[in-house]
mmCIF file of C-alpha atoms in Angstrom:
data_model
loop_
_atom_site.group_PDB
_atom_site.id
_atom_site.type_symbol
_atom_site.label_atom_id
_atom_site.label_comp_id
_atom_site.label_asym_id
_atom_site.label_seq_id
_atom_site.Cartn_x
_atom_site.Cartn_y
_atom_site.Cartn_z
ATOM 1 C CA MET J 18 24.688 34.027 -52.459
ATOM 2 C CA MET J 19 23.169 36.726 -50.293
ATOM 3 C CA ARG J 20 19.636 35.006 -51.183
ATOM 4 C CA LEU J 21 20.695 31.715 -49.910
ATOM 5 C CA SER J 22 22.134 32.843 -46.780
ATOM 6 C CA SER J 23 19.119 34.781 -46.098
ATOM 7 C CA PHE J 24 16.799 31.719 -46.796
ATOM 8 C CA LEU J 25 19.410 29.656 -44.311
ATOM 9 C CA LEU J 26 19.148 32.131 -41.698
ATOM 10 C CA LEU J 27 15.006 32.251 -42.005
ATOM 11 C CA LEU J 28 15.138 28.342 -42.070
ATOM 12 C CA VAL J 29 16.878 28.199 -38.801
ATOM 13 C CA THR J 30 14.954 31.108 -37.203
ATOM 14 C CA VAL J 31 11.689 28.922 -37.699
ATOM 15 C CA SER J 32 13.421 25.463 -36.815
ATOM 16 C CA PHE J 33 14.700 27.095 -33.578
ATOM 17 C CA LEU J 34 11.258 28.561 -32.618
ATOM 18 C CA SER J 35 9.331 25.596 -33.445
ATOM 19 C CA CYS J 36 11.422 23.609 -30.988
ATOM 20 C CA ASN J 37 10.992 25.771 -28.318
ATOM 21 C CA ARG J 38 7.250 26.101 -28.024
ATOM 22 C CA THR J 39 5.893 25.294 -24.709
ATOM 23 C CA PRO J 40 3.506 22.079 -24.582
ATOM 24 C CA LYS J 41 -0.121 23.257 -24.520
ATOM 25 C CA ALA J 42 -1.583 23.124 -21.081
ATOM 26 C CA ILE J 43 -4.230 20.668 -20.241
ATOM 27 C CA ASP J 44 -7.547 22.358 -19.225
ATOM 28 C CA PRO J 45 -8.004 21.073 -15.660
ATOM 29 C CA ALA J 46 -11.870 20.764 -16.217
ATOM 30 C CA SER J 47 -11.358 18.645 -19.619
ATOM 31 C CA ALA J 48 -11.897 14.952 -19.402
ATOM 32 C CA GLN J 49 -8.458 14.483 -20.040
ATOM 33 C CA ALA J 50 -7.473 16.046 -17.090
ATOM 34 C CA VAL J 51 -9.967 14.635 -14.917
ATOM 35 C CA LYS J 52 -8.490 10.680 -16.318
ATOM 36 C CA VAL J 53 -4.801 11.779 -15.505
ATOM 37 C CA GLN J 54 -5.881 13.220 -11.819
ATOM 38 C CA LEU J 55 -7.696 9.734 -11.254
ATOM 39 C CA ASP J 56 -5.158 7.732 -12.518
ATOM 40 C CA ILE J 57 -2.489 9.780 -9.922
ATOM 41 C CA LEU J 58 -5.024 9.418 -7.157
ATOM 42 C CA GLN J 59 -5.502 5.459 -8.118
ATOM 43 C CA ASP J 60 -1.885 5.171 -8.018
ATOM 44 C CA SER J 61 -1.271 6.736 -4.809
ATOM 45 C CA VAL J 62 -3.745 4.534 -3.198
ATOM 46 C CA GLU J 63 -2.266 1.326 -4.916
ATOM 47 C CA ALA J 64 1.108 2.059 -3.323
ATOM 48 C CA ARG J 65 -0.131 2.684 0.200
ATOM 49 C CA TRP J 66 -2.006 -0.602 -0.118
ATOM 50 C CA SER J 67 1.172 -1.969 -1.456
ATOM 51 C CA GLU J 68 3.248 -0.744 1.361
ATOM 52 C CA MET J 69 0.769 -2.114 3.958
ATOM 53 C CA GLN J 70 0.765 -5.628 2.530
ATOM 54 C CA THR J 71 4.335 -5.884 2.383
ATOM 55 C CA SER J 72 4.829 -4.841 5.782
ATOM 56 C CA ASP J 73 2.192 -7.378 7.070
ATOM 57 C CA ASP J 74 3.678 -10.190 4.998
ATOM 58 C CA ALA J 75 7.021 -9.344 6.488
ATOM 59 C CA LYS J 76 5.691 -9.437 9.661
ATOM 60 C CA LEU J 77 4.243 -13.077 8.981
ATOM 61 C CA ARG J 78 7.422 -14.218 7.424
ATOM 62 C CA ASP J 79 9.482 -12.789 10.573
ATOM 63 C CA THR J 80 6.902 -14.362 13.037
ATOM 64 C CA ASN J 81 7.537 -17.818 11.074
ATOM 65 C CA ARG J 82 11.260 -17.487 11.491
ATOM 66 C CA LEU J 83 11.216 -16.580 15.051
ATOM 67 C CA LEU J 84 9.226 -19.868 15.904
ATOM 68 C CA ARG J 85 11.582 -21.690 14.016
ATOM 69 C CA GLU J 86 14.388 -20.200 15.788
ATOM 70 C CA LEU J 87 12.577 -20.972 19.053
ATOM 71 C CA THR J 88 12.074 -24.497 18.002
ATOM 72 C CA ALA J 89 15.866 -25.007 18.344
ATOM 73 C CA GLN J 90 15.909 -23.793 21.668
ATOM 74 C CA PRO J 91 16.795 -26.167 24.209
ATOM 75 C CA ALA J 92 13.669 -26.235 26.220
ATOM 76 C CA ALA J 93 11.044 -25.926 23.590
ATOM 77 C CA ASN J 94 7.755 -27.198 23.393
ATOM 78 C CA ARG J 95 7.870 -28.390 19.617
ATOM 79 C CA GLN J 96 4.058 -29.564 19.512
ATOM 80 C CA GLN J 97 3.040 -26.058 21.019
ATOM 81 C CA LEU J 98 5.613 -24.197 18.303
ATOM 82 C CA ALA J 99 4.033 -26.368 15.655
ATOM 83 C CA SER J 100 0.762 -24.951 16.472
ATOM 84 C CA LEU J 101 1.520 -21.822 16.603
ATOM 85 C CA GLN J 102 3.258 -22.135 13.265
ATOM 86 C CA TYR J 103 0.035 -23.615 11.886
ATOM 87 C CA ALA J 104 -1.894 -20.794 13.294
ATOM 88 C CA ASN J 105 0.427 -17.999 11.689
ATOM 89 C CA ASP J 106 0.394 -19.820 8.254
ATOM 90 C CA ARG J 107 -3.546 -19.395 8.388
ATOM 91 C CA LEU J 108 -3.395 -15.572 9.102
ATOM 92 C CA SER J 109 -2.697 -14.825 5.425
ATOM 93 C CA ARG J 110 -5.996 -16.358 4.676
ATOM 94 C CA LEU J 111 -7.915 -14.577 7.427
ATOM 95 C CA ARG J 112 -6.814 -11.337 6.136
ATOM 96 C CA TYR J 113 -9.246 -8.785 4.466
ATOM 97 C CA ASN J 114 -8.627 -7.492 1.209
ATOM 98 C CA ARG J 115 -9.872 -4.218 -0.665
ATOM 99 C CA GLN J 116 -13.450 -5.504 -0.824
ATOM 100 C CA THR J 117 -13.874 -7.459 2.108
ATOM 101 C CA MET J 118 -12.260 -4.571 4.416
ATOM 102 C CA ALA J 119 -15.534 -2.679 4.183
ATOM 103 C CA GLU J 120 -16.418 -5.322 6.795
ATOM 104 C CA SER J 121 -14.873 -3.801 9.857
ATOM 105 C CA ALA J 122 -15.606 -7.287 11.809
ATOM 106 C CA ARG J 123 -13.467 -8.930 9.546
ATOM 107 C CA ILE J 124 -10.649 -6.326 10.130
ATOM 108 C CA ASP J 125 -11.108 -6.458 13.788
ATOM 109 C CA ALA J 126 -10.834 -10.570 13.448
ATOM 110 C CA TYR J 127 -7.673 -10.612 11.637
ATOM 111 C CA ASP J 128 -5.947 -8.263 14.019
ATOM 112 C CA THR J 129 -7.227 -10.036 17.172
ATOM 113 C CA ALA J 130 -6.142 -13.432 15.726
ATOM 114 C CA GLN J 131 -2.791 -11.864 14.920
ATOM 115 C CA ASP J 132 -2.623 -9.958 18.468
ATOM 116 C CA SER J 133 -3.505 -13.111 19.923
ATOM 117 C CA LEU J 134 -0.854 -15.194 18.322
ATOM 118 C CA LEU J 135 1.939 -12.601 18.743
ATOM 119 C CA ARG J 136 1.188 -12.323 22.655
ATOM 120 C CA VAL J 137 1.940 -16.292 23.050
ATOM 121 C CA VAL J 138 4.820 -16.192 20.595
ATOM 122 C CA TYR J 139 6.544 -13.035 22.768
ATOM 123 C CA ALA J 140 5.661 -15.077 26.091
ATOM 124 C CA LEU J 141 7.849 -18.168 24.916
ATOM 125 C CA VAL J 142 10.936 -15.225 23.944
ATOM 126 C CA PRO J 143 13.427 -15.521 26.644
ATOM 127 C CA ALA J 144 13.317 -12.328 28.832
ATOM 128 C CA GLN J 145 16.508 -11.200 27.741
ATOM 129 C CA PRO J 146 17.567 -13.092 24.603
ATOM 130 C CA GLU J 147 21.262 -12.592 23.565
ATOM 131 C CA PRO J 148 21.635 -9.239 22.215
ATOM 132 C CA GLY J 149 22.284 -9.341 18.055
ATOM 133 C CA SER J 150 20.799 -13.130 18.151
ATOM 134 C CA ALA J 151 18.335 -14.188 15.525
ATOM 135 C CA VAL J 152 15.516 -14.083 17.962
ATOM 136 C CA ALA J 153 16.079 -10.676 19.461
ATOM 137 C CA GLN J 154 16.520 -9.103 15.888
ATOM 138 C CA LEU J 155 13.012 -11.018 14.729
ATOM 139 C CA THR J 156 11.368 -9.915 18.128
ATOM 140 C CA THR J 157 12.321 -6.310 17.248
ATOM 141 C CA GLN J 158 11.324 -6.328 13.535
ATOM 142 C CA ILE J 159 7.758 -7.603 14.541
ATOM 143 C CA GLN J 160 7.170 -5.424 17.221
ATOM 144 C CA THR J 161 8.325 -2.430 14.929
ATOM 145 C CA ALA J 162 6.237 -3.903 11.946
ATOM 146 C CA ASP J 163 3.269 -4.368 14.383
ATOM 147 C CA THR J 164 3.776 -0.837 15.663
ATOM 148 C CA ASP J 165 3.790 0.697 11.976
ATOM 149 C CA LEU J 166 0.830 -0.721 11.175
ATOM 150 C CA VAL J 167 -1.490 2.016 12.492
ATOM 151 C CA SER J 168 0.561 4.601 10.322
ATOM 152 C CA TYR J 169 0.300 2.535 6.999
ATOM 153 C CA ARG J 170 -3.540 2.399 7.630
ATOM 154 C CA VAL J 171 -3.702 6.140 8.066
ATOM 155 C CA ARG J 172 -1.695 6.563 5.134
ATOM 156 C CA TYR J 173 -3.866 4.242 3.161
ATOM 157 C CA ASP J 174 -6.945 6.082 4.603
ATOM 158 C CA GLU J 175 -5.845 9.556 3.296
ATOM 159 C CA ALA J 176 -4.997 8.364 -0.057
ATOM 160 C CA ALA J 177 -8.338 6.688 -0.140
ATOM 161 C CA THR J 178 -10.097 9.696 1.124
ATOM 162 C CA ARG J 179 -8.525 12.005 -1.731
ATOM 163 C CA PHE J 180 -9.685 9.210 -4.119
ATOM 164 C CA ASN J 181 -13.274 9.256 -2.637
ATOM 165 C CA ASN J 182 -13.586 12.843 -2.438
ATOM 166 C CA TYR J 183 -12.497 13.306 -6.149
ATOM 167 C CA LEU J 184 -15.105 11.139 -7.379
ATOM 168 C CA GLN J 185 -17.594 12.954 -5.266
ATOM 169 C CA VAL J 186 -16.733 16.236 -6.765
ATOM 170 C CA HIS J 187 -15.999 15.142 -10.582
ATOM 171 C CA ALA J 188 -19.240 12.604 -10.494
ATOM 172 C CA ALA J 189 -20.432 14.541 -13.543
ATOM 173 C CA GLU J 190 -17.136 14.256 -15.612
ATOM 174 C CA LEU J 191 -16.882 10.494 -14.826
ATOM 175 C CA GLU J 192 -20.202 9.842 -16.114
ATOM 176 C CA GLN J 193 -19.850 11.747 -18.995
ATOM 177 C CA LEU J 194 -16.618 9.837 -19.530
ATOM 178 C CA GLY J 195 -18.499 6.317 -19.229
ATOM 179 C CA GLY J 196 -16.934 2.831 -19.372
ATOM 180 C CA LYS J 197 -14.809 2.047 -16.504
ATOM 181 C CA TYR J 198 -15.012 5.747 -14.925
ATOM 182 C CA ALA J 199 -18.495 5.860 -14.700
ATOM 183 C CA ALA J 200 -18.507 2.646 -12.547
ATOM 184 C CA LEU J 201 -15.895 3.563 -10.060
ATOM 185 C CA LYS J 202 -17.087 3.366 -6.501
ATOM 186 C CA SER J 203 -15.690 5.091 -3.371
ATOM 187 C CA LEU J 204 -13.276 3.011 -1.312
ATOM 188 C CA PRO J 205 -13.661 1.780 2.216
ATOM 189 C CA LEU J 206 -11.685 3.054 4.838
ATOM 190 C CA PHE J 207 -9.966 1.793 8.165
ATOM 191 C CA THR J 208 -11.557 4.894 9.969
ATOM 192 C CA LEU J 209 -15.078 3.890 10.750
ATOM 193 C CA GLN J 210 -17.331 6.550 9.575
ATOM 194 C CA ASN J 211 -20.452 7.963 11.673
#
C-alpha cells in the first residue's frame, strides 16, 4: 500500500510539473519571429487603411444623403442637385488605392474633386439649418469626417513607416525566408519623401 501511494504521489508530482512548464520563448532573430512581427505590422497597416477607407465611404454616403435631403427643400434646384449626386457617385471611382497612391497627383486630384464638390454642397445648405434636422446632422458628420481625414492619413503613414523600416532592417532574413517574404516591397506613404 505504501508503494502504491508513493507511486501515485510521484505520478501527480510529475503531472503537475509537466503542466506548469513555461512556453519556450521565440528567439527574436529567428525566422519565426520575423514572420510573426511582419504579420503584426501588416495587420496594423491593414487596420489603418481600412479605418481611413471606412471613414471616407461614410463621408460619400452622407454627402449623397445630404443631397437627397436638399432635393426635398422647397426652393431646390433639382437639376443642380442631380448633377452633384452624379459627381459624388463618381468620386469612389476616382479614389486612389494602395498601389496608385504612389502617384501623389492621383491623391491630389481626388482631394481636389472632393473639396470642390463639398464647397458647392455647403453653399446649398441653409446658413442656419434647423437644429437636429437631417441636413444639420449630415453636414456636421461630413465636416467631421473631412477634418478627421488628416489624422487617418497620419496614422496610416506611421504604420506603413514601421512596416517599411522593418523590411529594411530585416532584408537579409526576409530574403532567406523566400517566397512572399522575399518579394515584399516598401509601401507608399501620404507624406512626400524628399
